[in-house]
Coordinates of C-alpha atoms in Angstrom, one line a residue:
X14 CA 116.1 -91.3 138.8
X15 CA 117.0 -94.9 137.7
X16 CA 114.6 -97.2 136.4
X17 CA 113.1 -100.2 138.6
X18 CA 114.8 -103.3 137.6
X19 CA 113.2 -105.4 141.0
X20 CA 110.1 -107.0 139.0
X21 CA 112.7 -108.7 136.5
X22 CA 115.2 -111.6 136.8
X23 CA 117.5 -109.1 134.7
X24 CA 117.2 -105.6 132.6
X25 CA 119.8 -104.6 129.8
X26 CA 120.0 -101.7 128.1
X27 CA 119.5 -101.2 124.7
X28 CA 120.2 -98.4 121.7
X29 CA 117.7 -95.8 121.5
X30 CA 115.6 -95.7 118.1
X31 CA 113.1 -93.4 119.4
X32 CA 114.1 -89.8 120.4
X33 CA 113.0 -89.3 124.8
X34 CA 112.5 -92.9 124.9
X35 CA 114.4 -95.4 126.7
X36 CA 114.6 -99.6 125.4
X37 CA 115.0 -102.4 127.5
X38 CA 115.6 -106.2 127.5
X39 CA 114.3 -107.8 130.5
X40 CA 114.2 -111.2 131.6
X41 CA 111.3 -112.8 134.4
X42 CA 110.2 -116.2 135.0
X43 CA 106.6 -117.3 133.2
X44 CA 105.4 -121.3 134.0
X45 CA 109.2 -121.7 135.4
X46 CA 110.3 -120.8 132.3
X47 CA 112.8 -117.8 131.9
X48 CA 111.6 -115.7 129.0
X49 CA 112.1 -112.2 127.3
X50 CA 110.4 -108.9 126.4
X51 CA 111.5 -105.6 125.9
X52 CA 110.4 -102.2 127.3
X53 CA 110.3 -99.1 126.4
X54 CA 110.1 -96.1 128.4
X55 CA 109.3 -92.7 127.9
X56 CA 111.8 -90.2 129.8
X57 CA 109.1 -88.7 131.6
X58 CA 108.8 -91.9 133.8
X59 CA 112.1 -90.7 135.5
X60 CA 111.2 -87.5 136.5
X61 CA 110.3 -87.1 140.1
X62 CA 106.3 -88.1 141.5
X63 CA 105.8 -89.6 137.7
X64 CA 102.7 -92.0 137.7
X65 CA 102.4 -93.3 133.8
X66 CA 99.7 -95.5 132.2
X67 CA 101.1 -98.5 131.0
X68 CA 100.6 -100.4 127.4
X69 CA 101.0 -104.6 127.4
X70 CA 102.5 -105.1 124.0
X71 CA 101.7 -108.4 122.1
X72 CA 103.0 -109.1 118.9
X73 CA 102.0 -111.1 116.1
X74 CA 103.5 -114.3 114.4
X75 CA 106.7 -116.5 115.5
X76 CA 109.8 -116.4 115.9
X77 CA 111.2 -114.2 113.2
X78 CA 108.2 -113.3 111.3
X79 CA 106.4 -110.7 113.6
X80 CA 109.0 -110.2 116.0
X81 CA 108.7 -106.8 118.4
X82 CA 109.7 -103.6 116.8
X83 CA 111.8 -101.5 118.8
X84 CA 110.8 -98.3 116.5
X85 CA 107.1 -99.2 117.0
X86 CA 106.8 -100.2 120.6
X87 CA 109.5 -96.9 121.4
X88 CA 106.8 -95.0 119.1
X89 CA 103.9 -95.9 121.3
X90 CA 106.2 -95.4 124.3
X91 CA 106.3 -91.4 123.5
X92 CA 103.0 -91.0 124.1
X93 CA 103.5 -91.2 127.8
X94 CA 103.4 -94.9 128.1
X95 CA 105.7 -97.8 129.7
X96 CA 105.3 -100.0 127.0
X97 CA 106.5 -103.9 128.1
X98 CA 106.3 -106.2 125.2
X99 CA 106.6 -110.1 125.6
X100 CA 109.1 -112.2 123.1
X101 CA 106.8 -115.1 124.1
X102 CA 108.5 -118.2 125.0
X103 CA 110.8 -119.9 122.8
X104 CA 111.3 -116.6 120.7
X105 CA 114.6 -114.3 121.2
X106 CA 116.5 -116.8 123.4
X107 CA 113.8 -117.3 125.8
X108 CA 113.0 -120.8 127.1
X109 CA 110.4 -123.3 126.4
X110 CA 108.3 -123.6 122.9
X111 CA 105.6 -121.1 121.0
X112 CA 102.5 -122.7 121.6
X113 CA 100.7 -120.2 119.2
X114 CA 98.3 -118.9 121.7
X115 CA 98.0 -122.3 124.3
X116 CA 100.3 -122.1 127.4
X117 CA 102.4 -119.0 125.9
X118 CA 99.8 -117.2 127.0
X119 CA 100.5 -117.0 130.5
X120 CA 103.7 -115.0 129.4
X121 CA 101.3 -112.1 129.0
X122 CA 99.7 -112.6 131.9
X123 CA 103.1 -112.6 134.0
X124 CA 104.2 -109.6 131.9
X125 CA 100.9 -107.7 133.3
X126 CA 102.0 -108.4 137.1
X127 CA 105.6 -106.9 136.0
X128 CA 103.4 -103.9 135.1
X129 CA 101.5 -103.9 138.2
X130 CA 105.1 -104.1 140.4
X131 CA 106.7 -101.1 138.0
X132 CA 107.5 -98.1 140.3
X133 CA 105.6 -95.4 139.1
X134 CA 103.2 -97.0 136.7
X135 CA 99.8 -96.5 137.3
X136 CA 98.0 -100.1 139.0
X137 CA 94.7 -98.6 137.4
X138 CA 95.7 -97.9 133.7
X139 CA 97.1 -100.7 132.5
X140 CA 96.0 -101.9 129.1
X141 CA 96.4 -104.2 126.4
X142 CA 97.2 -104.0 122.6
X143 CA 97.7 -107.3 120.0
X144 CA 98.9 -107.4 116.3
X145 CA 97.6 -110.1 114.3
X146 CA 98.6 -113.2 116.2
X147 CA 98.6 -111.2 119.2
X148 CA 95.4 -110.5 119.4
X149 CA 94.3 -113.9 120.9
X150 CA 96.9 -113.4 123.2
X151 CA 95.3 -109.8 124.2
X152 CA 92.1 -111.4 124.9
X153 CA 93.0 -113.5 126.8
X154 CA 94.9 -111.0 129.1
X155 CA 91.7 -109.1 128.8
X156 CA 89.7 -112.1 130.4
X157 CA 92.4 -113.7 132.7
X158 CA 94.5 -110.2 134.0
X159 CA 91.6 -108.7 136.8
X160 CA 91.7 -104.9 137.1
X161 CA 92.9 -104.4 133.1
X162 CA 92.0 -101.2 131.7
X163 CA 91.2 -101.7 128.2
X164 CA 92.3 -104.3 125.5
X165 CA 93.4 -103.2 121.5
X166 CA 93.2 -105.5 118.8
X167 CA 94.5 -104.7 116.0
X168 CA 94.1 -106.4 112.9
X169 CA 93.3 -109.1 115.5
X170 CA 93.0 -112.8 115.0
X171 CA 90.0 -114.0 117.4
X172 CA 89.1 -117.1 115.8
X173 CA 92.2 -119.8 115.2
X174 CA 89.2 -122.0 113.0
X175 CA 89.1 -119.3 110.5
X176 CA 92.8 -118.4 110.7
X177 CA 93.7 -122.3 109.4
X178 CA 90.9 -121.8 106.6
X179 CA 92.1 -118.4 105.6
X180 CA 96.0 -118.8 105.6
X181 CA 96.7 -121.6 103.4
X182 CA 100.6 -120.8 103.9
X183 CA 99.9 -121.4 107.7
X184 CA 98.6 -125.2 108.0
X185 CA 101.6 -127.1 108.4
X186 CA 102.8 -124.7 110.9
X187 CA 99.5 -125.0 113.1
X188 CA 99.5 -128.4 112.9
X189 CA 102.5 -128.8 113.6
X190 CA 102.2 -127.0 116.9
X191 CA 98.4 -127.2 117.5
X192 CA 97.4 -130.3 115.4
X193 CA 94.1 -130.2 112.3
X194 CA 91.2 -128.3 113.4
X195 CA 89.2 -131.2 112.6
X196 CA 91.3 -134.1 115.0
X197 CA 92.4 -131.8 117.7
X198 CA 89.3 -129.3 118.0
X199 CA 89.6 -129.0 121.3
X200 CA 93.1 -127.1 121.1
X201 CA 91.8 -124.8 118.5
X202 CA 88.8 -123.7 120.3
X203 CA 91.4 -123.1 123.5
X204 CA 93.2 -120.6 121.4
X205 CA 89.7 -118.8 120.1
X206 CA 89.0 -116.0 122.5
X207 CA 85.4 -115.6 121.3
X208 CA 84.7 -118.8 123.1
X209 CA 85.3 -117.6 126.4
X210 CA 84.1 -113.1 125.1
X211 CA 81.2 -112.7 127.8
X212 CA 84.6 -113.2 130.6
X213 CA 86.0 -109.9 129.2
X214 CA 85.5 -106.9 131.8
X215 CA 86.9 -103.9 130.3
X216 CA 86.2 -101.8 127.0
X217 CA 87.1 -103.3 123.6
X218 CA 88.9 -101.2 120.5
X219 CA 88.9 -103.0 117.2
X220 CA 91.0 -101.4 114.4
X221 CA 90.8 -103.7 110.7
X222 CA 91.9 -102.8 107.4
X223 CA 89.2 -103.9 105.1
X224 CA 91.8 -105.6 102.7
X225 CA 93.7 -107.5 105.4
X226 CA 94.9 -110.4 103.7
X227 CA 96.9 -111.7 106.2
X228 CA 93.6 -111.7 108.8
X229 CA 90.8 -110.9 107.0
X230 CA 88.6 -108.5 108.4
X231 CA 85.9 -110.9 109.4
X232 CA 87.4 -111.3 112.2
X233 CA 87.1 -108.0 113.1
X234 CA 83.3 -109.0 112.8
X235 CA 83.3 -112.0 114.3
X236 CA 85.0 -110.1 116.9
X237 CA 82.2 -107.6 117.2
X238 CA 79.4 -109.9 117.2
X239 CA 80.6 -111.8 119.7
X240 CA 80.9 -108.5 122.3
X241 CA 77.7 -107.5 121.0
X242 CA 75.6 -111.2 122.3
X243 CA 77.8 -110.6 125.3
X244 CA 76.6 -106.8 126.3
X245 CA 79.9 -105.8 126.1
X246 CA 81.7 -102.3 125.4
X247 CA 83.4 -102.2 122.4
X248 CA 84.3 -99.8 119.0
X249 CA 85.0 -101.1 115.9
X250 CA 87.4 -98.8 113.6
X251 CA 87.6 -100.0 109.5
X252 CA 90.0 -98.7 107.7
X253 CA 89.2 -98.6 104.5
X254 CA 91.5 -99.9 101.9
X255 CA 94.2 -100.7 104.7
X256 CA 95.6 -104.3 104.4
X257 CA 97.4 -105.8 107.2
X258 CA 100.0 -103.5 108.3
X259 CA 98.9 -100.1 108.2
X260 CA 101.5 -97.4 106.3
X261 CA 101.8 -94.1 106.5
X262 CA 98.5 -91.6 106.7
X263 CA 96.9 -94.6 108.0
X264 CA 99.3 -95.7 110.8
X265 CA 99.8 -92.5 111.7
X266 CA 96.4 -91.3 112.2
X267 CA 95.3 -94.6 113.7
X268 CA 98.0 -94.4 116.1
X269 CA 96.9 -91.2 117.0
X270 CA 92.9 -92.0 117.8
X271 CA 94.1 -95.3 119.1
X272 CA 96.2 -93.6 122.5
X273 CA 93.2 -90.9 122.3
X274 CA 90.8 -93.8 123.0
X275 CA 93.1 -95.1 125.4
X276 CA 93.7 -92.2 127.5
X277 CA 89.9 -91.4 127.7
X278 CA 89.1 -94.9 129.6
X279 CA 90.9 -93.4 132.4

């Protein structure tokens, strides 16, 4: 069996980094614009009568600093998930600009209706996971994409406020493409998930390192305490000692609980 290119303006092939997983590059129209993800598939999806759970990818930073990992997303994709991870626009050839979280977002939320029009995915397991950056973008899915499983965040932003306090090395990027928090408050609080939390309708995993210096772990809190005022189902994971990008033990074993946690919203 061959996989279903029809959701997608164009598919290409790619080298395999992940043994019994397949990569992708695939093209589809978000806000007129014509941007990129890759996929990865797990061979299981071609067998006959397949019906997989499906895993939104979204990454973290811009442009070339937090780009999509084909080890990582093919690594997620061999544990019997079609993993479909958006470049965002303006990233990897795509069209149009990074918006850091504003109208970049809708990216995602095409990429989930690619999901839902996949041949043998299952409609009623499709989740969410963001890195870093990519966790506003995951909340967001999580509040604007109806019928989404579950949402990941993982070493999450969730407030853009804090991120501009916290990452000094950040601020002439962000206001550059969002403006000063202070001037242009407006566009900050747009890209702050936590603002819009009690919308969210499906379970919530957060998983922190406690010495995340990159996004500190109070969002992770933040995070928390907003699902809490809200009455909404969440877990929060720390790991202790763990800074931004989990390494081995740690990703491993986080990995592992993470699609455990996953498969048991089913």
């Amino acid at each position: 069996m061959q996989l279903d290119t029809s959701p997608f303006v164009a598919c290409t092939p790619e080298e395999t980094v992940y043994p019994g997983v397949r990569l992708y590059t695939v093209s589809y129209y978000s806000q007129d614009l014509l941007v990129k993800a890759a996929l990865a598939v797990p061979e299981v999806y071609f067998q006959e009568g397949a019906c997989l759970p499906a895993l939104l990818y979204c990454r973290g930073g811009i442009k070339g600093v937090g780009r999509v990992r084909p080890e990582r997303i093919s690594q997620m994709a061999a544990f019997g998930y079609v993993v479909l991870a958006p470049h965002y626009r303006g990233n990897e050839g795509g069209e149009g600009r990074d918006e850091f979280g504003g109208a970049d977002r809708h990216d995602v939320f095409a990429a989930f209706e690619l999901l839902c029009r996949l041949e043998r995915v299952d409609k009623e397991r499709i989740s969410v996971y963001g890195f870093s950056r990519g966790g506003i973008m995951a909340l967001f899915a999580a509040i604007e994409c109806k019928g989404m499983l579950s949402c990941v965040v993982w070493s999450g932003v969730s407030d853009m406020f804090l991120t501009y306090e916290e990452r000094v090395d950040l601020r002439r990027m962000l206001r550059r493409i969002i403006g000063h928090p202070r001037k242009q408050e407006d566009a900050y609080r747009d890209r702050t998930p936590l603002y819009r939390i009690d919308e969210i309708s499906c379970p919530v995993l957060i998983i922190h390192g406690t010495e995340d210096e990159n996004v500190g772990v109070e969002h992770a809190h933040k995070l928390a305490d907003a699902l809490t005022l809200a009455g909404k189902p969440y877990e929060k994971w720390l790991a202790q000692g763990a800074s931004h990008l989990f390494v081995g033990e740690d990703m491993e074993m986080y990995t592992r609980k993470m699609f455990a946690w996953l498969d048991a919203q089913a």
